Amino acid sequence: MIKKEMIAMLLAGGQGSRLGVLTSKVAKPAVAFGGKYRIIDFPLSNCINSGVDTVGVLTQYQPLRLNTHIGIGIPWDLDRNIGGVTVLPPYEKSTNSEWYTGTANAIYQNLEYMESFNPEYILILSGDHIYKMDYEVMLDFHKANNAEVTIAVMPVPMEEASRFGIMITDENKKIVDFEEKPAQPRSNLASMGIYIFNWKTLKEALITNAEQPSLDFGKHVIPYCHEKGCPLYAYEFNGYWKDVGTLSSYWEANMELIDIVPEFNLYEEYWKIYTKSEIQPPQYVAADSVVERSIIGEGTEIYGKVYNSVIGCGVTIGKNTVVKDSIIMNHTVIGDNSELYKAIVAEDVQIGNQVRLGYGDEVPNDTAPHIYNQGIVTVGEKSVIPDGITVGKNAVVFGETSAEDYQDGKLLPSGKTLIKAGE
Amino acid sequence: MRAIGIILAGGNNHKMKELSQKRAVCAMPIAGSYRSIDFTLSNMSNSHIQKVAVLTQYNARSLNEHLNSSKWWDFGRKQGGLEVRTPVVTADNSNWYRGTADAIYQNINFLKNSHEPYVVIASGDCVYKLDFGKLLEYHIEKQADITVVCTELPEDVPCERFGTVRMNENYKIEEFEEKPLQAKGHTISCGIYVIRRRLLIEMIEKCAQEDRYDFVRDILVRYKDIKKIVGYKIKDYWRNISTVQDYFETNMDFLKPEVRDYFFKQYPDIYSKVDDLPPAKYNVGSNVRNSLISSGCIVNGTVENSIVFKKSYIGNNTVIKNSIILNDVYIGDNVYIENCIVESHDTIRANTRYVGEDGIRIVVERNDRYIL
């Protein structure tokens, strides 16, 4: 008989549109992070480190890279005879076929998957946060309180609380009320989007609310459980937790890794983060290059100067090129004598010689100022930037560009958007 | 693939000095991220050899640890896969492997239970890329009994520690001398052979009956006039690492762009066990020039013309020149290291100095480590 005490359901289907061109071809959980990782590595590694060996990954938006990355789960030791990692895309049914229309709807559509493991508890995770957390401790808390639903929360500064879903608890951490993005927050405990449900409670709630359009945990399932009188508890988490949902928070979270002793330490032995290593060779740093305050992935060759940056695997940085305050993802090639300031360059990008990124005045982006801001230049994956181009701040380049696409054949001013990719 | 593979990984070698005290030569770390046996294993995997036996004996723990899962080389198969075979005591044998031929003899059932018509035998202490498929085609085309992979050493490299061969114009080997006192030519055997499985069983069994144990001396040299032994010359990079000097130079070769390009960028890849280490980190004050740095390292000091293996820590104001730092070494502040090989898991105290004055110095320091 198959029996798993707790299985995890990892929501990895969202686009993450606030990451702009970074997620135009990949789902947010598959976006590279910290040199060699992808965002989904963090919850997956947490699962296996917490002893959760059965994980269903719900995919929908652009799943190719995510699927290739997860494979059969070898990097996380999730290749199991029973359980392990299973990718769960939406599928056609004899009646009522639909995409995943909401977080809870996606889980609802996979009731059979969960049922097959005969679980006691279901752990709901999302694939877009950077943190290390022992879910087993959270489960102990859940059991100790005889809770039916436990929501992981973390204290945030009171002035930021109005950006989050806020839980109001009594002295025993029992949730008495909650409010979504309140103007006048009554508490500073923000929901982290991590839930443990008793299987029976979850199943009943999902089936009862099945007809609700865009069934969502925060909007429908949790309120339903609360109204029904289920004991809801808040599990307070005080470690490092970072939402990397926006370009600026993504950039900041990467930059925090290069501190001398970063708050989020990847070098600890006892809670390793695992990832699929695409390539294995060591990195080469040439004779007249400089590397300072940076982290660099495998197989990268550096001939230029790199300061305060996070560089992925298999990257080439040419002679006399200066890379500063930037994030360069896997397999990107940058030519000679170029300069990059505060740039996020996605995977497989080719940047020519004498290219300058992040040059000029701070001008708000003309198409999506809420996405592209803070002076960050963003270059989408597989883009090509020819020799001699200058790109300003808050600008976006995506696609195989040639000199004609630029002002006078050499300039993309600050705040401009150049998207040339198909579709 | 119509061949099975045997990797000879058992040998000890005093020419490696302190370095082989804790590991077999085949487990020696190479080029920052690899171990010597990865090259032969990857070549076999990339040539679609499905079934490989690694014969180990001397100091095999480190090697066994490296091979504890076969999935990294894609050998995690139901059909075939990777087998690590150490000597075992049985009802009719209580000996260690007394030589390469004896090692194969003690595993003769591996040959007998296979159905593939050919066997590729290779040693695990060489750095190279080779398509065994092409080698097998050549073997069949030449109608050889045994094919020996050969390479030409440069004139200034002494060949006396290798087996030297002389071939005629049809590549038939006419002379084969094992570790000659004075080498006559510069063509040497790379220790890689192709042979028909049934012929190998026959020769190995005959050899064992006569109490002979060495594959080269007792089979290749003795059969060279009776059987058709043919040479297969390779021109690409090939190096044996089993002396300290060769080990050092082979690693340093990876500082050359053409060697990195050949091994790291060109198809096919070389695989190794994955270690789940974070990216290498360069703090303020780090100054790295013409060096290879591996994942998991934290660099605070100066590194020049050196190779730093995985998970090493280099302290502030420390200078490392022309050296090899093996895995998981902790080097304190204000240390000076030049022309050294620093053994893995070493802890080098602050304010110390290690210089290889004449030749390469091997540093073995077992100090207590207090970190972070």
PDB file of C-alpha atoms in Angstrom, chain B residues 31 127 129 237 250-266:
ATOM      1  CA  ALA B  31      41.417  20.358 -13.969  1.00  0.00           C
ATOM      2  CA  VAL B 127      43.485  12.543 -19.740  1.00  0.00           C
ATOM      3  CA  LYS B 129      39.075  12.115 -25.487  1.00  0.00           C
ATOM      4  CA  TYR B 237      45.622  15.529 -26.570  1.00  0.00           C
ATOM      5  CA  THR B 250      48.611  18.026 -17.100  1.00  0.00           C
ATOM      6  CA  ASN B 251      46.664  20.246 -14.765  1.00  0.00           C
ATOM      7  CA  MET B 252      48.567  23.324 -15.879  1.00  0.00           C
ATOM      8  CA  ASP B 253      47.773  22.455 -19.499  1.00  0.00           C
ATOM      9  CA  PHE B 254      44.197  23.451 -18.717  1.00  0.00           C
ATOM     10  CA  LEU B 255      45.304  27.061 -18.401  1.00  0.00           C
ATOM     11  CA  LYS B 256      45.847  26.997 -22.160  1.00  0.00           C
ATOM     12  CA  PRO B 257      42.780  28.153 -24.109  1.00  0.00           C
ATOM     13  CA  GLU B 258      43.098  25.419 -26.750  1.00  0.00           C
ATOM     14  CA  VAL B 259      43.116  22.659 -24.140  1.00  0.00           C
ATOM     15  CA  ARG B 260      40.090  24.123 -22.346  1.00  0.00           C
ATOM     16  CA  ASP B 261      38.323  24.521 -25.631  1.00  0.00           C
ATOM     17  CA  TYR B 262      39.046  20.903 -26.582  1.00  0.00           C
ATOM     18  CA  PHE B 263      37.876  19.382 -23.315  1.00  0.00           C
ATOM     19  CA  PHE B 264      35.242  21.812 -22.049  1.00  0.00           C
ATOM     20  CA  LYS B 265      33.610  23.310 -25.115  1.00  0.00           C
ATOM     21  CA  GLN B 266      33.831  20.776 -27.921  1.00  0.00           C
TER      22      GLN B 266
END
